Coordinates of C-alpha atoms in Angstrom, one line a residue:
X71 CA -42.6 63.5 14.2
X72 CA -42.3 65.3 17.6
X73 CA -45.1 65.9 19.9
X74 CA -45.2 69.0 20.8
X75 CA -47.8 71.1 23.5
X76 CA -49.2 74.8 23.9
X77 CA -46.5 76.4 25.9
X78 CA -47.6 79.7 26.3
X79 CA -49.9 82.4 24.2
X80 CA -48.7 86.1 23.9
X81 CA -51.8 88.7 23.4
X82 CA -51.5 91.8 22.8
X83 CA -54.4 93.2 21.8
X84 CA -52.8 96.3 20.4
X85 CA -51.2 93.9 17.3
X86 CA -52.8 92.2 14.7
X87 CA -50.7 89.1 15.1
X88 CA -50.5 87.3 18.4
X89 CA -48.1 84.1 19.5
X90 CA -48.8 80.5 20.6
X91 CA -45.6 79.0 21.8
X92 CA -45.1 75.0 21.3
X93 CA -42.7 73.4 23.0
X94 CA -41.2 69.6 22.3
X95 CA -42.9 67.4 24.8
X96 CA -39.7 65.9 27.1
X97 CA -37.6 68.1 24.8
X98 CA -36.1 71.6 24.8
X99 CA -37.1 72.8 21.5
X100 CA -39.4 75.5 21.0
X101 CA -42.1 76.5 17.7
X102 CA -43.3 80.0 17.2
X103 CA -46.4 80.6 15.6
X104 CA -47.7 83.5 14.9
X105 CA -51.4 83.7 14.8
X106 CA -54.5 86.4 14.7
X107 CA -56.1 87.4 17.9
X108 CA -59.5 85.7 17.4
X109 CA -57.8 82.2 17.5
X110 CA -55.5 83.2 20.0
X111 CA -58.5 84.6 22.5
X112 CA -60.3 81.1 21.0
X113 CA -57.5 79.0 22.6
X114 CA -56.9 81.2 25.7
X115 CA -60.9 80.9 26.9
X116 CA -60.5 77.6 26.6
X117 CA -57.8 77.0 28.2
X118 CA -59.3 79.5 31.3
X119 CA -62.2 77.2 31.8
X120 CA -64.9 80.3 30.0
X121 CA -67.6 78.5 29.0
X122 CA -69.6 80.4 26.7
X123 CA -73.1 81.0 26.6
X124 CA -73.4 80.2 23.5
X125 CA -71.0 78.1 20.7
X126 CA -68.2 80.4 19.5
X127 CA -66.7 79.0 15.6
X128 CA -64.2 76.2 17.5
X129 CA -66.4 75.0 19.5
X130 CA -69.2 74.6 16.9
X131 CA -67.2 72.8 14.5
X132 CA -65.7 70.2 17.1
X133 CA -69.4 69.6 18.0
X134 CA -69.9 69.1 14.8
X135 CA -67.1 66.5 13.8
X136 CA -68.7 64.3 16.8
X137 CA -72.2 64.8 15.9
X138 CA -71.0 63.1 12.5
X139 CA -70.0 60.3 14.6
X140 CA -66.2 60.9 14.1
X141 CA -63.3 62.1 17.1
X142 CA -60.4 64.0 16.1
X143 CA -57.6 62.0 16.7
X144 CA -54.5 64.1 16.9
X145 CA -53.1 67.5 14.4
X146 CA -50.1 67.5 12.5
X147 CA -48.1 70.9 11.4
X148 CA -46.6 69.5 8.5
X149 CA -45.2 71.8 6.0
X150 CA -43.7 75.2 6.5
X151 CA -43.9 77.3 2.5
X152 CA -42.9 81.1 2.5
X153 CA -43.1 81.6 6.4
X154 CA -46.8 80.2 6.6
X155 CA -47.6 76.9 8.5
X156 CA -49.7 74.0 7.4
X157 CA -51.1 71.5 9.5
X158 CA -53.5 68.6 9.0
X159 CA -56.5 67.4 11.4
X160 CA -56.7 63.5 11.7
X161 CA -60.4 62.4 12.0
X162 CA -61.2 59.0 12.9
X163 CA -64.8 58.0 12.0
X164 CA -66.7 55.7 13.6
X165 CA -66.4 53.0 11.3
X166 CA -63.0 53.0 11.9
X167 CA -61.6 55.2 8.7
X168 CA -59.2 57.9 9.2
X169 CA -59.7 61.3 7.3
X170 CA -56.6 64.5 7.2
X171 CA -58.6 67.9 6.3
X172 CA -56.0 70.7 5.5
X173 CA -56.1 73.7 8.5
X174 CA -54.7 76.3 9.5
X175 CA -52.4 75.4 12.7
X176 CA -54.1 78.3 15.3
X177 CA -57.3 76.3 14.5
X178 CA -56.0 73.3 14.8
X179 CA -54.6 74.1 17.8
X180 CA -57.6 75.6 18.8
X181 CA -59.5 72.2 18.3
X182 CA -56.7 70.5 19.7
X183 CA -57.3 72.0 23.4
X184 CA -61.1 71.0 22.9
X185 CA -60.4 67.4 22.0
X186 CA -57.7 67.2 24.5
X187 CA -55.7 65.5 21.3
X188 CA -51.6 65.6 20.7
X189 CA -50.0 67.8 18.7
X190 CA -47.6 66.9 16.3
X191 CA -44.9 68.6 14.2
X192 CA -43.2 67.0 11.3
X193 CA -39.2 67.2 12.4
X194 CA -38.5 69.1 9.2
X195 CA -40.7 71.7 10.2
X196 CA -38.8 72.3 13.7
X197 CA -35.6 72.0 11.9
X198 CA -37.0 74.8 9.5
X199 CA -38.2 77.0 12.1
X200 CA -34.9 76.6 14.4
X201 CA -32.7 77.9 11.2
X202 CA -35.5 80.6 10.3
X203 CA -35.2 81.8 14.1
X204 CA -31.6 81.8 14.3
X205 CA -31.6 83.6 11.1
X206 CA -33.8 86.4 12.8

Protein backbone atom coordinates (compact mmCIF):
# COMPACT_ATOMS: atom_id res chain seq x y z
CA UNK A 1 0.00 0.00 0.00
CA UNK A 2 1.21 3.68 -0.48
CA UNK A 3 0.22 6.49 1.63
CA UNK A 4 -0.82 8.97 -0.18
CA UNK A 5 -2.17 12.92 0.90
CA UNK A 6 -4.72 15.63 -0.59
CA UNK A 7 -2.62 17.44 -3.00
CA UNK A 8 -4.75 19.84 -4.32
CA UNK A 9 -8.75 20.17 -5.19
CA UNK A 10 -9.87 21.69 -8.58
CA UNK A 11 -13.58 23.54 -8.38
CA UNK A 12 -15.23 24.65 -10.79
CA UNK A 13 -18.40 25.30 -10.06
CA UNK A 14 -19.53 25.56 -13.62
CA UNK A 15 -18.98 21.40 -13.87
CA UNK A 16 -20.66 18.71 -12.27
CA UNK A 17 -17.52 16.82 -11.53
CA UNK A 18 -14.72 18.47 -9.56
CA UNK A 19 -10.94 16.96 -8.81
CA UNK A 20 -9.05 15.99 -5.59
CA UNK A 21 -5.49 15.40 -6.42
CA UNK A 22 -3.45 12.69 -4.19
CA UNK A 23 -0.12 12.58 -4.27
CA UNK A 24 2.44 9.55 -2.94
CA UNK A 25 3.68 10.75 0.37
CA UNK A 26 7.80 11.00 -0.24
CA UNK A 27 6.95 9.84 -3.69
CA UNK A 28 6.28 11.44 -7.14
CA UNK A 29 3.20 9.73 -8.13
CA UNK A 30 -0.02 11.34 -8.54
CA UNK A 31 -4.03 9.92 -8.24
CA UNK A 32 -6.82 11.77 -9.93
CA UNK A 33 -10.13 11.53 -8.56
CA UNK A 34 -12.81 12.88 -9.87
CA UNK A 35 -15.52 13.75 -7.50
CA UNK A 36 -18.97 15.96 -7.16
CA UNK A 37 -18.88 19.40 -5.95
CA UNK A 38 -20.60 18.91 -2.56
CA UNK A 39 -17.73 16.62 -1.37
CA UNK A 40 -15.26 18.62 -2.99
CA UNK A 41 -16.70 22.13 -1.22
CA UNK A 42 -16.97 19.43 2.02
CA UNK A 43 -13.22 18.88 1.98
CA UNK A 44 -12.21 22.40 0.83
CA UNK A 45 -14.11 24.20 4.12
CA UNK A 46 -12.42 21.99 5.99
CA UNK A 47 -9.39 22.28 4.97
CA UNK A 48 -9.94 26.58 5.11
CA UNK A 49 -10.53 26.38 8.79
CA UNK A 50 -14.93 27.26 8.10
CA UNK A 51 -16.43 26.08 10.92
CA UNK A 52 -20.00 25.87 10.38
CA UNK A 53 -22.74 26.98 12.33
CA UNK A 54 -24.28 24.06 12.30
CA UNK A 55 -23.06 20.17 11.30
CA UNK A 56 -22.95 19.71 7.57
CA UNK A 57 -23.36 15.50 6.39
CA UNK A 58 -19.20 14.91 7.12
CA UNK A 59 -19.06 16.37 9.94
CA UNK A 60 -22.18 14.74 11.46
CA UNK A 61 -21.27 11.31 10.63
CA UNK A 62 -17.56 11.59 12.11
CA UNK A 63 -19.28 12.89 15.30
CA UNK A 64 -21.17 10.12 15.18
CA UNK A 65 -18.49 7.27 14.77
CA UNK A 66 -16.87 8.87 18.06
CA UNK A 67 -20.05 9.21 19.84
CA UNK A 68 -20.25 5.25 19.32
CA UNK A 69 -16.99 5.20 21.09
CA UNK A 70 -14.96 4.21 17.99
CA UNK A 71 -11.94 6.55 15.91
CA UNK A 72 -11.43 6.13 12.39
CA UNK A 73 -8.18 4.80 12.00
CA UNK A 74 -6.99 5.44 8.47
CA UNK A 75 -9.00 4.91 4.56
CA UNK A 76 -8.02 2.72 2.06
CA UNK A 77 -8.90 3.24 -1.92
CA UNK A 78 -8.76 -0.28 -2.75
CA UNK A 79 -10.22 -1.25 -5.98
CA UNK A 80 -10.58 0.58 -9.15
CA UNK A 81 -13.89 -1.39 -11.53
CA UNK A 82 -15.02 0.48 -14.78
CA UNK A 83 -13.38 3.89 -13.92
CA UNK A 84 -15.05 4.23 -10.41
CA UNK A 85 -13.00 4.14 -7.13
CA UNK A 86 -13.62 2.15 -4.00
CA UNK A 87 -12.27 2.77 -0.74
CA UNK A 88 -12.81 1.38 2.70
CA UNK A 89 -12.96 3.33 6.14
CA UNK A 90 -11.05 1.48 9.09
CA UNK A 91 -12.87 1.91 12.42
CA UNK A 92 -11.30 1.01 15.52
CA UNK A 93 -13.74 0.57 18.38
CA UNK A 94 -13.06 1.02 21.69
CA UNK A 95 -12.83 -2.40 22.73
CA UNK A 96 -10.12 -2.69 20.52
CA UNK A 97 -11.98 -4.39 17.25
CA UNK A 98 -11.41 -3.08 13.88
CA UNK A 99 -14.42 -2.63 11.46
CA UNK A 100 -13.88 -1.62 7.08
CA UNK A 101 -17.41 0.04 5.94
CA UNK A 102 -17.38 0.35 2.02
CA UNK A 103 -17.31 4.36 0.85
CA UNK A 104 -17.04 6.23 -1.56
CA UNK A 105 -13.28 7.75 -1.73
CA UNK A 106 -14.48 11.89 -1.79
CA UNK A 107 -16.16 10.90 1.50
CA UNK A 108 -13.68 9.13 2.74
CA UNK A 109 -11.45 11.62 2.02
CA UNK A 110 -13.74 14.02 3.32
CA UNK A 111 -13.60 12.12 6.79
CA UNK A 112 -10.10 11.73 6.39
CA UNK A 113 -9.28 15.63 6.74
CA UNK A 114 -11.63 15.57 9.88
CA UNK A 115 -9.87 12.74 11.64
CA UNK A 116 -6.55 13.95 10.60
CA UNK A 117 -6.10 9.99 9.54
CA UNK A 118 -3.66 8.58 6.56
CA UNK A 119 -4.80 7.79 3.36
CA UNK A 120 -3.93 4.78 1.71
CA UNK A 121 -4.03 3.42 -1.88
CA UNK A 122 -3.68 -0.23 -2.67
CA UNK A 123 -0.44 -0.19 -5.28
CA UNK A 124 -2.59 -1.87 -7.88
CA UNK A 125 -4.82 0.94 -7.83
CA UNK A 126 -1.94 3.54 -8.66
CA UNK A 127 -0.55 1.19 -11.18
CA UNK A 128 -4.16 1.23 -12.76
CA UNK A 129 -4.69 4.75 -12.66
CA UNK A 130 -0.98 5.61 -14.08
CA UNK A 131 -1.80 3.24 -17.34
CA UNK A 132 -5.52 4.72 -17.46
CA UNK A 133 -3.85 8.30 -17.55
CA UNK A 134 -1.27 7.60 -19.96
CA UNK A 135 -3.91 6.01 -22.01
CA UNK A 136 -5.85 9.46 -21.92
Amino acid sequence: MVEMELNKIVIDEKRHDQLIVLKEKGGERLLPIVIGLPEASAIKLKISGFTPPRPLTHDLLYSAIENLEAKIDRIIIDKLEENTFHAKIVLKTESGKTKMVDARPSDSIALAVRAHVSIFVEDDVVKQSESFNQEK
